[in-house]
């Protein structure tokens, strides 16, 4: 696997609402342990169509990673944006999380997206993205705790790394649906 | 947060850009003349922009990527992928449907494409057919190739969702997307439309060859 010479460019600034918008093919790692406001931003993706938003999180240590996946599989040899592909993104995000101190057995996954915007027979992109991401998570034995996939509408998601809550809004709806995951931290602690 | 650099100098020469712009001008010129005849209205056309954009930044080139729009998407079967995407703001297209149909139903508050009746859908599809048909026939004449577009599909969603949902197909082999877009306005009845012509990057080789433009791009 040739990943080329990856030039990494760090962004630590958020917009006025404390939100970092994650473009396609990019990823982000946030450690929320530091109680500094600038270090627990909200991660958002606007216009999530057939793409997948993958969130991997160590709920015990509050280290989360999110990536914005475009395609199911890498087909070319020269890869400049590995997080564009589901098969590479899952592996790399996992590796990155662990290198930032997350513990493998505490990592859970959330996947959102993969809708079919244009109703064409040969438009299977969303479906294949979901399948590839799940297969990859399955082979690494990571549990999916929340899945909001499929459908025919786009989505907006905002993941708050401070209190580990996730807001999802489909196009054509007025309100965000909010899911809280902070309680998972306790549950995971109890199991162990 | 880590973000990868915008990389690789993948640019067009001025001649290549001009060629692509001219393709857009010719195609959209024909398409817009047809629409103008249909509506019996004058249409203002902005200049065509031809760009090569990294795949993750495509939605950002539009003025307001978060507004709700209708996307009319038609694929053109050729030896590689070509497509035409027409983007109308929601109000514009509903106004057009109003103009072209004779019943007085109001769709101003629809949130979902299923709320439109069959007649309106077929009017929208016909607008799409007319614009795409004229666009591609002009290109086909110019390039002396056969281009027949498929029947368009329609979606109502935010602009960035619509754009992001199709770029997957065009960025399989390359990290860059070629986008040739023309904006038009009917100021009397306030209708905005953007016609985008999206060729897959490996088809440019044959287009440039036909038009005798120098081409030495490594994909």
Tab-separated table of C-alpha atoms in Angstrom:
chain	number	residue	atom	x	y	z
A	1	UNK	CA	0.000	0.000	0.000
A	2	UNK	CA	1.478	3.238	-1.134
A	3	UNK	CA	0.111	6.221	0.701
A	4	UNK	CA	2.493	8.684	-0.914
A	5	UNK	CA	4.055	11.459	1.060
A	6	UNK	CA	1.233	12.644	3.206
A	7	UNK	CA	1.553	16.265	4.090
A	8	UNK	CA	-0.370	16.902	7.237
A	9	UNK	CA	-1.662	20.306	8.014
A	10	UNK	CA	-3.178	20.898	11.406
A	11	UNK	CA	-6.210	23.035	11.934
A	12	UNK	CA	-7.087	23.954	15.452
A	13	UNK	CA	-9.435	26.794	14.826
A	14	UNK	CA	-13.172	26.535	14.998
A	15	UNK	CA	-15.771	28.919	13.669
A	16	UNK	CA	-17.727	31.245	15.958
A	17	UNK	CA	-20.020	28.432	17.115
A	18	UNK	CA	-17.100	26.195	17.998
A	19	UNK	CA	-17.777	23.965	15.015
A	20	UNK	CA	-15.232	22.372	12.713
A	21	UNK	CA	-16.646	21.348	9.373
A	22	UNK	CA	-15.129	18.133	8.092
A	23	UNK	CA	-14.718	17.976	4.299
A	24	UNK	CA	-14.930	14.713	2.354
A	25	UNK	CA	-11.900	12.490	2.631
A	26	UNK	CA	-10.656	14.185	5.795
A	27	UNK	CA	-10.618	13.045	9.385
A	28	UNK	CA	-10.265	14.468	12.800
A	29	UNK	CA	-9.218	13.246	16.221
A	30	UNK	CA	-10.340	15.020	19.357
A	31	UNK	CA	-9.277	14.268	22.902
A	32	UNK	CA	-11.906	15.726	25.184
A	33	UNK	CA	-10.045	15.074	28.381
A	34	UNK	CA	-8.421	18.458	28.295
A	35	UNK	CA	-10.974	20.793	29.756
A	36	UNK	CA	-9.988	23.583	27.481
A	37	UNK	CA	-12.832	25.014	25.472
A	38	UNK	CA	-10.868	25.220	22.287
A	39	UNK	CA	-9.952	21.596	22.507
A	40	UNK	CA	-13.440	20.116	22.542
A	41	UNK	CA	-15.017	21.468	19.438
A	42	UNK	CA	-18.084	20.215	17.685
A	43	UNK	CA	-17.430	18.258	14.528
A	44	UNK	CA	-19.949	18.703	11.782
A	45	UNK	CA	-20.697	17.498	8.297
A	46	UNK	CA	-23.155	19.356	6.143
A	47	UNK	CA	-24.672	17.787	3.086
A	48	UNK	CA	-24.063	14.153	3.923
A	49	UNK	CA	-25.518	12.302	0.938
A	50	UNK	CA	-24.172	8.963	-0.186
A	51	UNK	CA	-21.055	9.574	1.888
A	52	UNK	CA	-20.576	8.009	5.316
A	53	UNK	CA	-19.733	9.776	8.526
A	54	UNK	CA	-17.818	7.330	10.678
A	55	UNK	CA	-17.334	8.130	14.330
A	56	UNK	CA	-15.094	5.931	16.440
A	57	UNK	CA	-14.978	6.778	20.091
A	58	UNK	CA	-13.340	5.495	23.233
A	59	UNK	CA	-16.192	6.449	25.544
A	60	UNK	CA	-14.125	5.723	28.610
A	61	UNK	CA	-11.315	8.136	27.870
A	62	UNK	CA	-13.380	10.400	25.638
A	63	UNK	CA	-11.116	10.227	22.645
A	64	UNK	CA	-13.064	10.428	19.437
A	65	UNK	CA	-12.303	10.341	15.783
A	66	UNK	CA	-14.506	11.124	12.866
A	67	UNK	CA	-13.970	10.622	9.168
A	68	UNK	CA	-15.970	11.528	6.086
A	69	UNK	CA	-15.934	8.618	3.636
A	70	UNK	CA	-16.773	8.958	-0.055
A	71	UNK	CA	-16.148	5.608	-1.737
A	72	UNK	CA	-16.318	1.965	-0.610
A	73	UNK	CA	-12.962	0.712	-1.874
A	74	UNK	CA	-9.675	2.099	-3.050
A	75	UNK	CA	-8.976	1.145	-6.641
A	76	UNK	CA	-5.943	3.226	-7.554
A	77	UNK	CA	-2.414	2.671	-6.307
A	78	UNK	CA	-1.548	6.246	-5.532
A	79	UNK	CA	-3.663	7.364	-2.623
A	80	UNK	CA	-3.484	10.938	-1.426
A	81	UNK	CA	-6.587	10.925	0.702
A	82	UNK	CA	-6.892	7.512	2.407
A	83	UNK	CA	-9.941	8.619	4.384
A	84	UNK	CA	-11.867	8.905	1.150
A	85	UNK	CA	-12.193	5.110	1.130
A	86	UNK	CA	-14.171	3.052	3.631
A	87	UNK	CA	-11.723	0.149	3.760
A	88	UNK	CA	-8.709	2.358	4.539
A	89	UNK	CA	-10.447	4.919	6.692
A	90	UNK	CA	-11.685	2.458	9.311
A	91	UNK	CA	-8.220	0.943	9.751
A	92	UNK	CA	-6.390	4.237	9.838
A	93	UNK	CA	-8.825	5.946	12.175
A	94	UNK	CA	-8.561	2.997	14.546
A	95	UNK	CA	-4.765	3.100	14.442
A	96	UNK	CA	-4.731	6.839	14.997
A	97	UNK	CA	-7.112	6.607	17.966
A	98	UNK	CA	-4.993	3.943	19.609
A	99	UNK	CA	-1.845	5.968	19.033
A	100	UNK	CA	-3.578	8.854	20.814
A	101	UNK	CA	-4.160	6.693	23.864
A	102	UNK	CA	-7.538	5.086	23.233
A	103	UNK	CA	-8.034	1.518	24.377
A	104	UNK	CA	-9.143	-0.897	21.740
A	105	UNK	CA	-11.784	-2.684	23.809
A	106	UNK	CA	-13.512	0.593	24.684
A	107	UNK	CA	-13.908	1.803	21.135
A	108	UNK	CA	-17.416	1.845	19.697
A	109	UNK	CA	-18.571	2.984	16.279
A	110	UNK	CA	-21.364	5.203	15.011
A	111	UNK	CA	-22.149	5.293	11.302
A	112	UNK	CA	-24.418	7.779	9.559
A	113	UNK	CA	-25.156	8.457	5.910
A	114	UNK	CA	-25.271	6.352	2.770
A	115	UNK	CA	-28.520	7.661	1.400
A	116	UNK	CA	-29.645	7.389	-2.183
A	117	UNK	CA	-30.253	10.914	-3.426
A	118	UNK	CA	-30.825	10.266	-7.109
A	119	UNK	CA	-33.187	7.390	-7.708
A	120	UNK	CA	-31.240	5.668	-10.462
A	121	UNK	CA	-30.992	1.914	-10.848
A	122	UNK	CA	-27.230	1.954	-11.034
A	123	UNK	CA	-26.820	4.376	-8.154
A	124	UNK	CA	-25.677	1.974	-5.459
A	125	UNK	CA	-22.963	4.184	-3.995
A	126	UNK	CA	-24.669	4.787	-0.648
A	127	UNK	CA	-25.533	1.144	-0.187
A	128	UNK	CA	-22.034	-0.027	-1.043
A	129	UNK	CA	-20.498	2.528	1.285
A	130	UNK	CA	-22.600	1.239	4.178
A	131	UNK	CA	-21.747	-2.359	3.369
A	132	UNK	CA	-18.023	-1.745	3.038
A	133	UNK	CA	-17.841	0.248	6.266
A	134	UNK	CA	-19.766	-2.379	8.210
A	135	UNK	CA	-17.673	-5.218	6.805
A	136	UNK	CA	-14.499	-3.428	7.811
A	137	UNK	CA	-15.801	-2.684	11.319
A	138	UNK	CA	-16.890	-6.287	11.598
A	139	UNK	CA	-13.474	-7.616	10.674
A	140	UNK	CA	-11.919	-5.426	13.366
A	141	UNK	CA	-14.656	-6.535	15.822
A	142	UNK	CA	-15.883	-3.069	16.692
A	143	UNK	CA	-19.481	-2.755	17.883
A	144	UNK	CA	-21.791	-0.327	16.143
A	145	UNK	CA	-23.854	1.429	18.786
A	146	UNK	CA	-25.772	3.718	16.501
A	147	UNK	CA	-26.591	3.457	12.855
A	148	UNK	CA	-28.620	5.943	10.876
A	149	UNK	CA	-28.166	4.956	7.266
A	150	UNK	CA	-30.033	4.706	3.999
A	151	UNK	CA	-33.085	6.684	2.987
A	152	UNK	CA	-33.352	9.189	0.204
A	153	UNK	CA	-32.559	12.460	1.958
A	154	UNK	CA	-29.352	14.206	2.862
A	155	UNK	CA	-28.338	14.754	6.469
A	156	UNK	CA	-26.570	17.293	8.620
A	157	UNK	CA	-24.716	15.944	11.623
A	158	UNK	CA	-23.053	17.675	14.533
A	159	UNK	CA	-21.028	15.640	17.008
A	160	UNK	CA	-20.256	17.408	20.229
A	161	UNK	CA	-17.012	16.059	21.637
A	162	UNK	CA	-17.597	17.776	24.963
A	163	UNK	CA	-20.635	15.807	26.130
A	164	UNK	CA	-20.499	13.124	23.407
A	165	UNK	CA	-23.862	13.945	21.948
A	166	UNK	CA	-24.823	13.590	18.353
A	167	UNK	CA	-27.346	15.764	16.523
A	168	UNK	CA	-28.779	14.556	13.233
A	169	UNK	CA	-31.130	16.422	10.932
A	170	UNK	CA	-32.489	15.121	7.632
A	171	UNK	CA	-33.208	17.593	4.847
A	172	UNK	CA	-36.844	18.561	4.935
A	173	UNK	CA	-37.027	18.339	8.716
A	174	UNK	CA	-36.997	21.306	11.064
A	175	UNK	CA	-35.466	19.915	14.202
A	176	UNK	CA	-32.304	18.123	15.126
A	177	UNK	CA	-32.656	14.734	16.746
A	178	UNK	CA	-30.266	14.479	19.657
A	179	UNK	CA	-28.625	11.307	20.902
A	180	UNK	CA	-26.557	11.278	24.047
A	181	UNK	CA	-23.763	8.847	24.635
A	182	UNK	CA	-22.184	10.026	27.849
A	183	UNK	CA	-24.084	7.347	29.782
A	184	UNK	CA	-22.190	4.754	27.754
A	185	UNK	CA	-19.110	5.678	29.684
A	186	UNK	CA	-20.737	4.406	32.882
A	187	UNK	CA	-22.132	1.308	31.219
A	188	UNK	CA	-18.779	0.362	29.841
A	189	UNK	CA	-17.212	0.876	33.248
A	190	UNK	CA	-19.839	-1.337	34.872
A	191	UNK	CA	-19.305	-4.169	32.425
A	192	UNK	CA	-15.611	-4.196	33.140
B	1	UNK	CA	-7.746	18.202	13.938
B	2	UNK	CA	-5.572	17.136	11.105
B	3	UNK	CA	-6.282	18.109	7.568
B	4	UNK	CA	-4.399	17.081	4.532
B	5	UNK	CA	-2.864	19.723	2.415
B	6	UNK	CA	-4.250	20.752	-0.875
B	7	UNK	CA	-1.660	19.113	-3.014
B	8	UNK	CA	-0.383	18.196	-6.451
B	9	UNK	CA	-0.132	20.841	-9.116
B	10	UNK	CA	-2.860	19.591	-11.355
B	11	UNK	CA	-3.732	22.608	-13.413
B	12	UNK	CA	-4.881	23.315	-16.913
B	13	UNK	CA	-3.086	25.524	-19.357
B	14	UNK	CA	-4.908	28.676	-20.417
B	15	UNK	CA	-5.684	27.087	-23.753
B	16	UNK	CA	-7.222	24.014	-22.169
B	17	UNK	CA	-9.307	26.109	-19.795
B	18	UNK	CA	-10.523	28.266	-22.667
B	19	UNK	CA	-11.511	25.164	-24.595
B	20	UNK	CA	-13.521	23.822	-21.689
B	21	UNK	CA	-15.165	27.209	-21.144
B	22	UNK	CA	-16.047	27.372	-24.795
B	23	UNK	CA	-17.618	23.907	-24.628
B	24	UNK	CA	-19.715	25.169	-21.741
B	25	UNK	CA	-20.636	28.351	-23.576
B	26	UNK	CA	-21.728	26.533	-26.701
B	27	UNK	CA	-23.722	23.908	-24.835
B	28	UNK	CA	-25.396	26.249	-22.418
B	29	UNK	CA	-26.047	28.780	-25.181
B	30	UNK	CA	-28.128	26.262	-27.083
B	31	UNK	CA	-29.858	25.009	-23.955
B	32	UNK	CA	-30.767	28.480	-22.800
B	33	UNK	CA	-32.053	29.561	-26.204
B	34	UNK	CA	-34.398	26.594	-26.092
B	35	UNK	CA	-35.627	27.470	-22.626
B	36	UNK	CA	-36.039	31.086	-23.623
B	37	UNK	CA	-38.216	30.077	-26.583
B	38	UNK	CA	-40.279	27.801	-24.386
B	39	UNK	CA	-40.967	30.514	-21.851
B	40	UNK	CA	-40.967	33.424	-24.293
B	41	UNK	CA	-38.704	35.367	-21.945
B	42	UNK	CA	-35.269	36.894	-22.171
B	43	UNK	CA	-32.646	35.066	-20.180
B	44	UNK	CA	-29.455	36.617	-18.859
B	45	UNK	CA	-26.474	34.357	-18.996
B	46	UNK	CA	-23.368	34.778	-16.889
B	47	UNK	CA	-20.017	33.684	-18.232
B	48	UNK	CA	-19.146	30.049	-18.015
B	49	UNK	CA	-16.602	29.022	-15.434
B	50	UNK	CA	-14.436	25.981	-16.021
B	51	UNK	CA	-12.548	24.704	-13.009
B	52	UNK	CA	-10.597	21.779	-11.768
B	53	UNK	CA	-11.373	21.326	-8.100
B	54	UNK	CA	-10.239	18.867	-5.415
B	55	UNK	CA	-13.126	16.463	-4.740
B	56	UNK	CA	-13.729	17.637	-1.193
B	57	UNK	CA	-14.159	21.251	-2.141
B	58	UNK	CA	-16.701	21.037	-4.953
B	59	UNK	CA	-19.729	22.243	-3.022
B	60	UNK	CA	-17.767	25.270	-1.817
B	61	UNK	CA	-17.479	26.823	-5.284
B	62	UNK	CA	-21.191	27.548	-5.293
B	63	UNK	CA	-22.346	30.774	-3.709
B	64	UNK	CA	-24.612	29.299	-1.068
B	65	UNK	CA	-24.113	25.557	-0.648
B	66	UNK	CA	-26.714	25.159	2.093
B	67	UNK	CA	-29.866	26.304	0.286
B	68	UNK	CA	-32.539	23.867	-0.796
B	69	UNK	CA	-32.418	23.185	-4.499
B	70	UNK	CA	-33.792	20.891	-7.132
B	71	UNK	CA	-31.115	18.897	-8.886
B	72	UNK	CA	-31.936	17.481	-12.296
B	73	UNK	CA	-29.271	14.957	-13.134
B	74	UNK	CA	-28.801	13.217	-16.466
B	75	UNK	CA	-26.039	10.847	-17.350
B	76	UNK	CA	-24.751	10.705	-20.894
B	77	UNK	CA	-23.575	7.264	-21.903
B	78	UNK	CA	-20.307	7.656	-23.760
B	79	UNK	CA	-17.177	5.591	-23.599
B	80	UNK	CA	-16.638	7.123	-20.193
B	81	UNK	CA	-18.703	9.099	-17.720
B	82	UNK	CA	-20.274	12.393	-18.629
B	83	UNK	CA	-23.184	14.056	-16.980
B	84	UNK	CA	-25.158	17.243	-16.874
B	85	UNK	CA	-26.592	18.540	-13.647
B	86	UNK	CA	-29.048	21.394	-13.568
B	87	UNK	CA	-29.514	23.145	-10.284
B	88	UNK	CA	-32.580	25.295	-9.732
B	89	UNK	CA	-33.355	26.956	-6.440
B	90	UNK	CA	-36.536	25.471	-5.005
B	91	UNK	CA	-38.623	28.603	-5.535
B	92	UNK	CA	-37.387	29.049	-9.103
B	93	UNK	CA	-38.325	25.616	-10.292
B	94	UNK	CA	-41.711	25.672	-8.599
B	95	UNK	CA	-42.373	29.018	-10.280
B	96	UNK	CA	-41.425	27.506	-13.630
B	97	UNK	CA	-43.776	24.587	-13.010
B	98	UNK	CA	-46.478	27.115	-12.157
B	99	UNK	CA	-45.859	28.981	-15.403
B	100	UNK	CA	-46.000	25.886	-17.540
B	101	UNK	CA	-48.980	24.115	-15.958
B	102	UNK	CA	-52.559	25.287	-16.039
B	103	UNK	CA	-53.840	24.242	-12.651
B	104	UNK	CA	-53.424	26.550	-9.701
B	105	UNK	CA	-52.099	24.218	-7.039
B	106	UNK	CA	-49.482	25.821	-4.860
B	107	UNK	CA	-46.393	23.889	-3.997
B	108	UNK	CA	-44.559	26.706	-2.266
B	109	UNK	CA	-44.247	24.811	1.003
B	110	UNK	CA	-43.289	21.365	-0.110
B	111	UNK	CA	-40.483	19.696	1.815
B	112	UNK	CA	-40.332	16.494	-0.102
B	113	UNK	CA	-40.348	15.563	-3.743
B	114	UNK	CA	-43.150	13.024	-3.201
B	115	UNK	CA	-45.543	15.870	-2.484
B	116	UNK	CA	-45.466	16.938	-6.125
B	117	UNK	CA	-48.098	15.411	-8.413
B	118	UNK	CA	-47.290	13.420	-11.533
B	119	UNK	CA	-47.883	16.360	-13.864
B	120	UNK	CA	-45.420	18.614	-12.049
B	121	UNK	CA	-42.797	15.880	-11.964
B	122	UNK	CA	-43.213	15.345	-15.650
B	123	UNK	CA	-42.933	19.093	-16.327
B	124	UNK	CA	-39.692	19.212	-14.335
B	125	UNK	CA	-38.381	16.192	-16.178
B	126	UNK	CA	-39.287	17.832	-19.478
B	127	UNK	CA	-37.445	21.046	-18.565
B	128	UNK	CA	-34.485	18.846	-17.747
B	129	UNK	CA	-34.805	16.987	-21.025
B	130	UNK	CA	-34.959	20.177	-23.067
B	131	UNK	CA	-31.908	21.750	-21.420
B	132	UNK	CA	-29.825	18.574	-21.448
B	133	UNK	CA	-30.881	17.612	-24.940
B	134	UNK	CA	-29.883	20.926	-26.455
B	135	UNK	CA	-26.683	21.084	-24.451
B	136	UNK	CA	-25.528	17.662	-25.546
B	137	UNK	CA	-26.614	18.003	-29.163
B	138	UNK	CA	-24.573	21.197	-29.454
B	139	UNK	CA	-21.553	19.403	-27.987
B	140	UNK	CA	-22.115	16.382	-30.198
B	141	UNK	CA	-22.181	18.592	-33.311
B	142	UNK	CA	-19.020	20.350	-32.258
B	143	UNK	CA	-17.107	17.206	-31.399
B	144	UNK	CA	-18.647	15.012	-34.140
B	145	UNK	CA	-19.511	12.290	-31.670
B	146	UNK	CA	-22.777	10.689	-30.699
B	147	UNK	CA	-24.149	11.815	-27.360
B	148	UNK	CA	-27.617	10.797	-26.204
B	149	UNK	CA	-28.509	11.703	-22.627
B	150	UNK	CA	-30.500	9.384	-20.384
B	151	UNK	CA	-33.834	10.421	-18.903
B	152	UNK	CA	-33.084	12.773	-16.019
B	153	UNK	CA	-33.699	12.017	-12.358
B	154	UNK	CA	-34.812	14.663	-9.931
B	155	UNK	CA	-33.930	15.276	-6.305
B	156	UNK	CA	-34.856	17.979	-3.827
B	157	UNK	CA	-32.202	18.483	-1.188
B	158	UNK	CA	-29.555	20.934	-0.063
B	159	UNK	CA	-27.051	21.910	-2.751
B	160	UNK	CA	-24.059	20.351	-1.016
B	161	UNK	CA	-25.855	17.017	-0.590
B	162	UNK	CA	-26.776	16.925	-4.247
B	163	UNK	CA	-23.254	17.748	-5.378
B	164	UNK	CA	-21.572	15.416	-2.887
B	165	UNK	CA	-23.811	12.521	-3.850
B	166	UNK	CA	-22.579	12.458	-7.436
B	167	UNK	CA	-18.906	13.313	-7.111
B	168	UNK	CA	-18.105	9.827	-5.819
B	169	UNK	CA	-18.495	8.477	-9.301
B	170	UNK	CA	-16.215	11.123	-10.790
B	171	UNK	CA	-13.410	10.895	-8.266
B	172	UNK	CA	-12.789	7.167	-8.462
B	173	UNK	CA	-9.636	7.533	-10.517
B	174	UNK	CA	-8.604	11.045	-9.640
B	175	UNK	CA	-8.776	13.395	-6.685
B	176	UNK	CA	-9.873	16.214	-8.936
B	177	UNK	CA	-13.214	17.022	-10.463
B	178	UNK	CA	-13.713	19.068	-13.603
B	179	UNK	CA	-16.742	21.298	-13.369
B	180	UNK	CA	-17.982	23.531	-16.159
B	181	UNK	CA	-20.840	25.662	-14.933
B	182	UNK	CA	-22.985	28.377	-16.420
B	183	UNK	CA	-25.319	30.509	-14.413
B	184	UNK	CA	-28.442	31.997	-15.908
B	185	UNK	CA	-31.131	34.278	-14.560
B	186	UNK	CA	-34.569	35.328	-15.652
B	187	UNK	CA	-34.767	38.587	-13.788
B	188	UNK	CA	-38.403	39.369	-14.678
B	189	UNK	CA	-39.729	36.320	-12.912
B	190	UNK	CA	-36.715	35.753	-10.643
B	191	UNK	CA	-35.533	32.363	-11.748
B	192	UNK	CA	-31.971	31.167	-11.178
B	193	UNK	CA	-30.405	28.117	-12.646
B	194	UNK	CA	-26.913	26.714	-12.813
B	195	UNK	CA	-26.108	24.197	-15.524
B	196	UNK	CA	-23.103	22.062	-14.703
B	197	UNK	CA	-21.332	19.866	-17.198
B	198	UNK	CA	-19.220	17.259	-15.445
B	199	UNK	CA	-16.861	15.199	-17.579
B	200	UNK	CA	-14.901	12.378	-16.016
B	201	UNK	CA	-11.259	13.397	-16.023
B	202	UNK	CA	-10.104	10.632	-18.351
B	203	UNK	CA	-12.527	11.701	-21.075
B	204	UNK	CA	-10.807	15.061	-21.453
B	205	UNK	CA	-8.043	13.339	-23.339
B	206	UNK	CA	-10.359	12.397	-26.179
B	207	UNK	CA	-12.146	15.763	-26.110
B	208	UNK	CA	-8.864	17.670	-26.364
B	209	UNK	CA	-7.668	15.325	-29.075
B	210	UNK	CA	-10.764	15.932	-31.205
B	211	UNK	CA	-10.377	19.674	-30.797
B	212	UNK	CA	-6.657	19.539	-31.460
B	213	UNK	CA	-5.651	21.009	-28.111
B	214	UNK	CA	-2.316	20.002	-26.628
B	215	UNK	CA	-2.736	17.556	-23.849
B	216	UNK	CA	-0.139	15.860	-21.705
B	217	UNK	CA	-1.823	15.182	-18.435
B	218	UNK	CA	-0.952	12.183	-16.337
B	219	UNK	CA	-3.902	10.774	-14.546
